[in-house]
mmCIF file of C-alpha atoms in Angstrom:
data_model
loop_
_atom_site.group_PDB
_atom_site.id
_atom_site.type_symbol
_atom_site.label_atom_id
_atom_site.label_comp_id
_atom_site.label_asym_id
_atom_site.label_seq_id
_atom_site.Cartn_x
_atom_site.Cartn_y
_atom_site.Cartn_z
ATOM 1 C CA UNK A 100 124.179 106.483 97.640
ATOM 2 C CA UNK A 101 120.696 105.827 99.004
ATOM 3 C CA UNK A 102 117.857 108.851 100.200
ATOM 4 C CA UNK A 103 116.966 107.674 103.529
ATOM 5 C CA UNK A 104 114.158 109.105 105.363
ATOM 6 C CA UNK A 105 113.357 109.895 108.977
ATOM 7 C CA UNK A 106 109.394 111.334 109.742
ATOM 8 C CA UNK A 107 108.650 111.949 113.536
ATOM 9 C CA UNK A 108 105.654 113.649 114.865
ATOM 10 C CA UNK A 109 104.513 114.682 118.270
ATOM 11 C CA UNK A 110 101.804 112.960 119.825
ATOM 12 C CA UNK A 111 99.350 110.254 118.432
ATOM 13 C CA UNK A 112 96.624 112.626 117.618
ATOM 14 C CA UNK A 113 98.922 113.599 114.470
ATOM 15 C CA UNK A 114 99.468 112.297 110.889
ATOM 16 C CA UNK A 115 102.761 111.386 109.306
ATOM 17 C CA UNK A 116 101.325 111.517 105.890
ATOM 18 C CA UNK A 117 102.195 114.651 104.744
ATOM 19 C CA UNK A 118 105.887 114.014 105.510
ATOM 20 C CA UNK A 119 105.568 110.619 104.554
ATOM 21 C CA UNK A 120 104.391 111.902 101.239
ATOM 22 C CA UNK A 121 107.142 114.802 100.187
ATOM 23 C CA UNK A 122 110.019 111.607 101.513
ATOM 24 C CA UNK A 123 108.106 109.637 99.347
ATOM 25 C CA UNK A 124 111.396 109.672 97.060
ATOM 26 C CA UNK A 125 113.299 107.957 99.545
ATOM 27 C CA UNK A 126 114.579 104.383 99.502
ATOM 28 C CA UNK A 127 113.894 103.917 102.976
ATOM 29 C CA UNK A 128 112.035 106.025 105.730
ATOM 30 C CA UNK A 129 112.421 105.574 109.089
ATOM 31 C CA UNK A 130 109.487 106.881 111.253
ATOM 32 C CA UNK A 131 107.847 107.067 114.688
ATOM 33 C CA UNK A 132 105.477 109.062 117.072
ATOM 34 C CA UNK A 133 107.608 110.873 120.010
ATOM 35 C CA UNK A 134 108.135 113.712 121.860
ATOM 36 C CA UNK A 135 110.840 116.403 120.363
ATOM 37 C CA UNK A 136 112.210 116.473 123.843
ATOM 38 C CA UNK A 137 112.144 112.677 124.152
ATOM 39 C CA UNK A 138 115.400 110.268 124.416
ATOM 40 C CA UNK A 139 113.575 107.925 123.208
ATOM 41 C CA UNK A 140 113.315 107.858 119.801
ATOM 42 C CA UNK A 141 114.788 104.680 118.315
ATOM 43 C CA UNK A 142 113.756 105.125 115.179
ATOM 44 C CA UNK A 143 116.061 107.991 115.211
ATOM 45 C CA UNK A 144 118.927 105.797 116.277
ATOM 46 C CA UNK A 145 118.403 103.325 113.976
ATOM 47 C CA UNK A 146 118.071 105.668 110.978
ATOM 48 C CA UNK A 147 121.303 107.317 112.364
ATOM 49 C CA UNK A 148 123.090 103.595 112.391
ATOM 50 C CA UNK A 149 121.778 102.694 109.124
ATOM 51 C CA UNK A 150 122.854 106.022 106.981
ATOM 52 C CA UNK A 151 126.294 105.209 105.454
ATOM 53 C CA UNK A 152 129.237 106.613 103.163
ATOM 54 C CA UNK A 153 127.405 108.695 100.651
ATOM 55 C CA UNK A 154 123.952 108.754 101.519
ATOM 56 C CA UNK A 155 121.973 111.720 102.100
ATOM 57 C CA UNK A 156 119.378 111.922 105.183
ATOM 58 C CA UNK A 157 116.173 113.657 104.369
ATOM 59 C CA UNK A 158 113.908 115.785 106.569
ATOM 60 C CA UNK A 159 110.932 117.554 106.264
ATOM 61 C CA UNK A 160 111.534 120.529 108.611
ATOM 62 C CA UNK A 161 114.592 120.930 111.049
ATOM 63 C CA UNK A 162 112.653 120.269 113.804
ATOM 64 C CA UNK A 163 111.446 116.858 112.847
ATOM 65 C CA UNK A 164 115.302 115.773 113.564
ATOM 66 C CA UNK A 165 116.660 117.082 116.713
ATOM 67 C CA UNK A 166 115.133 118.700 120.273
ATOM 68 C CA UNK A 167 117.687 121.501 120.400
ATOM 69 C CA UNK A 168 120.442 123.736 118.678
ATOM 70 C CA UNK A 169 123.073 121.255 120.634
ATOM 71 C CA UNK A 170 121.114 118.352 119.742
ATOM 72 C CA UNK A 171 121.041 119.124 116.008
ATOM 73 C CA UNK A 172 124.456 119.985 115.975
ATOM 74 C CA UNK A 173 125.277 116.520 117.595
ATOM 75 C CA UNK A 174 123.503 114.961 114.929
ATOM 76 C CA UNK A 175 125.105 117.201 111.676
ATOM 77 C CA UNK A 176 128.789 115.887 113.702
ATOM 78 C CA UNK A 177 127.262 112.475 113.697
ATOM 79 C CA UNK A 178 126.173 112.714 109.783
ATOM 80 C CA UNK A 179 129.321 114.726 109.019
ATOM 81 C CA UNK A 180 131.461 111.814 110.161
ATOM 82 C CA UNK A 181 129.987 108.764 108.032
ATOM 83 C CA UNK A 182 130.036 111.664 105.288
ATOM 84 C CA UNK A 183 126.274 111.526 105.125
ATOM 85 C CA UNK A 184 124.874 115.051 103.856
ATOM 86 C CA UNK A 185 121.646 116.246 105.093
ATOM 87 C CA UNK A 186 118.765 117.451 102.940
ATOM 88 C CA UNK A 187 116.304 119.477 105.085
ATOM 89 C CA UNK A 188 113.036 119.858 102.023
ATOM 90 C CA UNK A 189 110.949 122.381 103.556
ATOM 91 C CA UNK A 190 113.648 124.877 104.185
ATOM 92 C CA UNK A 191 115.871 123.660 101.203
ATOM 93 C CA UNK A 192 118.687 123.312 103.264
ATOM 94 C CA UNK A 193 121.241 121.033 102.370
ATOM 95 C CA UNK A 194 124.387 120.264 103.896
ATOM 96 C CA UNK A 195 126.841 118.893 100.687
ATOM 97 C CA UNK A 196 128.397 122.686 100.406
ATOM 98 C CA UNK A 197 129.734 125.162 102.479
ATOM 99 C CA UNK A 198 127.064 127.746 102.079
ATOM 100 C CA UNK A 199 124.360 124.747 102.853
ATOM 101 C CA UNK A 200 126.074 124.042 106.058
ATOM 102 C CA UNK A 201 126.309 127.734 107.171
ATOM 103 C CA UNK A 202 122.186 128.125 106.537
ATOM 104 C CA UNK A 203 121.706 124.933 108.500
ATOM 105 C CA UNK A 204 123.374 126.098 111.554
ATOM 106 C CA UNK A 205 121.853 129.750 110.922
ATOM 107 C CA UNK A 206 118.250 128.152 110.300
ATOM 108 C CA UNK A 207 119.569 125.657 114.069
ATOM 109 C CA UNK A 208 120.094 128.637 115.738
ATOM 110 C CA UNK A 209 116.485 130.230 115.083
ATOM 111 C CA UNK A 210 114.874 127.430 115.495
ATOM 112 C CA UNK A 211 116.112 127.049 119.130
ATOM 113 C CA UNK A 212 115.183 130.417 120.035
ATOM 114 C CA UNK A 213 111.734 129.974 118.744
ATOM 115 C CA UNK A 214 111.209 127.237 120.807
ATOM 116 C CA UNK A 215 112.746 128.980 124.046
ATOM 117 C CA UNK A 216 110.607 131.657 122.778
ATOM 118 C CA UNK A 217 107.633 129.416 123.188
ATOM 119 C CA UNK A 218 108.283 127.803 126.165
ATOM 120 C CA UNK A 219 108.588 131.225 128.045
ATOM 121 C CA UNK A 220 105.544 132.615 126.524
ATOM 122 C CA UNK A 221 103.826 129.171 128.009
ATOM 123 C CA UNK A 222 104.758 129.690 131.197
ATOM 124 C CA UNK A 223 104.014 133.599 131.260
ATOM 125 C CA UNK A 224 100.783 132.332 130.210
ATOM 126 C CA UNK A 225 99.916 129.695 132.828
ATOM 127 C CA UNK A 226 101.647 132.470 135.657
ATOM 128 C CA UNK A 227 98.927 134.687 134.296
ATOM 129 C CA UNK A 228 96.315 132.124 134.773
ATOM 130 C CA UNK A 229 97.077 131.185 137.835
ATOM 131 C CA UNK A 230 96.829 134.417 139.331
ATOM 132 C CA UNK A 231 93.450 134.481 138.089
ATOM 133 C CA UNK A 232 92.679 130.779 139.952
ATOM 134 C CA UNK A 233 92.485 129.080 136.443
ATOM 135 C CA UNK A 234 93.724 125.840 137.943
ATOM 136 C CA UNK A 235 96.061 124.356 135.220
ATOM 137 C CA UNK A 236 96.890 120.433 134.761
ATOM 138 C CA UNK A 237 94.687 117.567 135.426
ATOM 139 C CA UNK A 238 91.453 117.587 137.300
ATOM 140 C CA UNK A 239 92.446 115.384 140.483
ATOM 141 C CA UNK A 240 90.951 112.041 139.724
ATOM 142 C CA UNK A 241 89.708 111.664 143.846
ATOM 143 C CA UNK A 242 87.402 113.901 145.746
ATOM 144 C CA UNK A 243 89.393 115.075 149.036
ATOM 145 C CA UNK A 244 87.049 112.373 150.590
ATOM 146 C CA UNK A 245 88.069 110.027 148.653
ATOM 147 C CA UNK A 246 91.793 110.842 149.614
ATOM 148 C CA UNK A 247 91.044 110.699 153.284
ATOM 149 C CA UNK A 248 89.539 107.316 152.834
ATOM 150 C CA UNK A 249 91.798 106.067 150.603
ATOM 151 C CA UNK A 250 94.470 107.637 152.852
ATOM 152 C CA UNK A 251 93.084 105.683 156.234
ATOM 153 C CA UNK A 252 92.900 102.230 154.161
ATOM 154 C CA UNK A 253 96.541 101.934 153.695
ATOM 155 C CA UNK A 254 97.123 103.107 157.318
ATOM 156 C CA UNK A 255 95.078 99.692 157.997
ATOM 157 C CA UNK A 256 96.653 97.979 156.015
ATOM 158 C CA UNK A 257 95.122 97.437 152.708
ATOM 159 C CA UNK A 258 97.805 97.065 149.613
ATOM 160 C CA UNK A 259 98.969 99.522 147.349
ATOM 161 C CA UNK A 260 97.522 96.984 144.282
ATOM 162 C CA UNK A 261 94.399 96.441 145.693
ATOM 163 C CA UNK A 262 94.110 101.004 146.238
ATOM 164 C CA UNK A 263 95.242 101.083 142.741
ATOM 165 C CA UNK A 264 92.191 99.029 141.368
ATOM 166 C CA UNK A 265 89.883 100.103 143.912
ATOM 167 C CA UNK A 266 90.216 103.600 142.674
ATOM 168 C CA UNK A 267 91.657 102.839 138.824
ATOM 169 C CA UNK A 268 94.515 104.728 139.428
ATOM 170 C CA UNK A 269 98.495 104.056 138.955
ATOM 171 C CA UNK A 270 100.859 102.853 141.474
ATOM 172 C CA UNK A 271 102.428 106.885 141.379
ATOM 173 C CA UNK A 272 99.185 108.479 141.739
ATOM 174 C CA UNK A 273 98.197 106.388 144.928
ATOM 175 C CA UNK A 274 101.537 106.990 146.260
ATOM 176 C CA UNK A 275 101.076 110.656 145.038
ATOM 177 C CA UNK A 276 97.819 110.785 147.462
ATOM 178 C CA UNK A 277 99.373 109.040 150.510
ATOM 179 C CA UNK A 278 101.754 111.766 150.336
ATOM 180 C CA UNK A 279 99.501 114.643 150.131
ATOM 181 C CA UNK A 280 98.738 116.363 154.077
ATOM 182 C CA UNK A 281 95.508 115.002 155.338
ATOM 183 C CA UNK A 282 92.902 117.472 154.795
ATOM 184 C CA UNK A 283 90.818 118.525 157.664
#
């Protein structure tokens, strides 16, 4: 009957403490830095491999656990199986009772539409901007000199390696180049 924890955040620029801190009640935490959207998370896996009989996973927030409604619901089958509950702290959501389980798939549901919420309100947003010739992403890293040049110098020849250090760039973004229409 161990409290097992799992912390995830977003990007590198963040902090786990503050999770770190209200799991600080587990026996054993399981963290990592990815994506919500990511595939990747073995910490996730191994957390989900290491829960057993009787334990109870703890969260922070619902989103901390799963990328989607479907994914979340994956993972609740997953717990529900082993016979693992689920204790989500911030929402005080837990999933040992019936009327737990039915606000955890309520509180799922939400979540996922605030999220496709989000998304769509992005890309209204960058629409918007373009129209306006905001140019969105990253500033190209060559001038369209550059790509000419860099463009002729394979035709001749030279390496892919030897662009790629010539102009610091990665093996995608020289191929990236060499595909782009020579500009006039």
């Amino acid at each position: 009957m161990a409290l097992v924890g799992y912390a995830r955040v977003s990007s590198v620029g963040q902090s786990l403490a503050i999770q770190l801190d209200k799991l600080g009640q587990c026996h054993k935490i399981f963290q990592e830095t990815q994506s919500g959207v990511s595939d990747s998370r073995p910490q996730l896996r191994r957390c989900l491999e290491y829960v057993r009989e009787g334990d109870t996973l703890m969260v922070t927030q619902l989103d901390r656990l799963a990328r989607s409604t479907l994914h979340l619901c994956q993972i609740a089958a997953e717990l529900a199986r082993k016979q693992v509950h689920l204790h989500v702290l911030d929402q005080q959501i837990t999933t040992g009772d019936a009327t737990g389980r039915l606000v955890f798939h309520m509180l799922s549901a939400i979540a996922q539409f605030e999220t496709e919420l989000r998304a769509e309100r992005q890309r209204e947003g960058i629409r918007k901007a373009k129209e306006r010739g905001v140019h969105c992403g990253r500033t190209p890293c060559l001038s369209p000199r550059q790509i000419v040049e860099l463009q002729q110098r394979r035709a001749h020849g030279v390496l892919i390696k030897v662009l790629m250090h010539d102009y610091q760039l990665s093996k995608a973004s020289v191929y990236r180049y060499l595909s782009q229409p020579p500009t006039s």
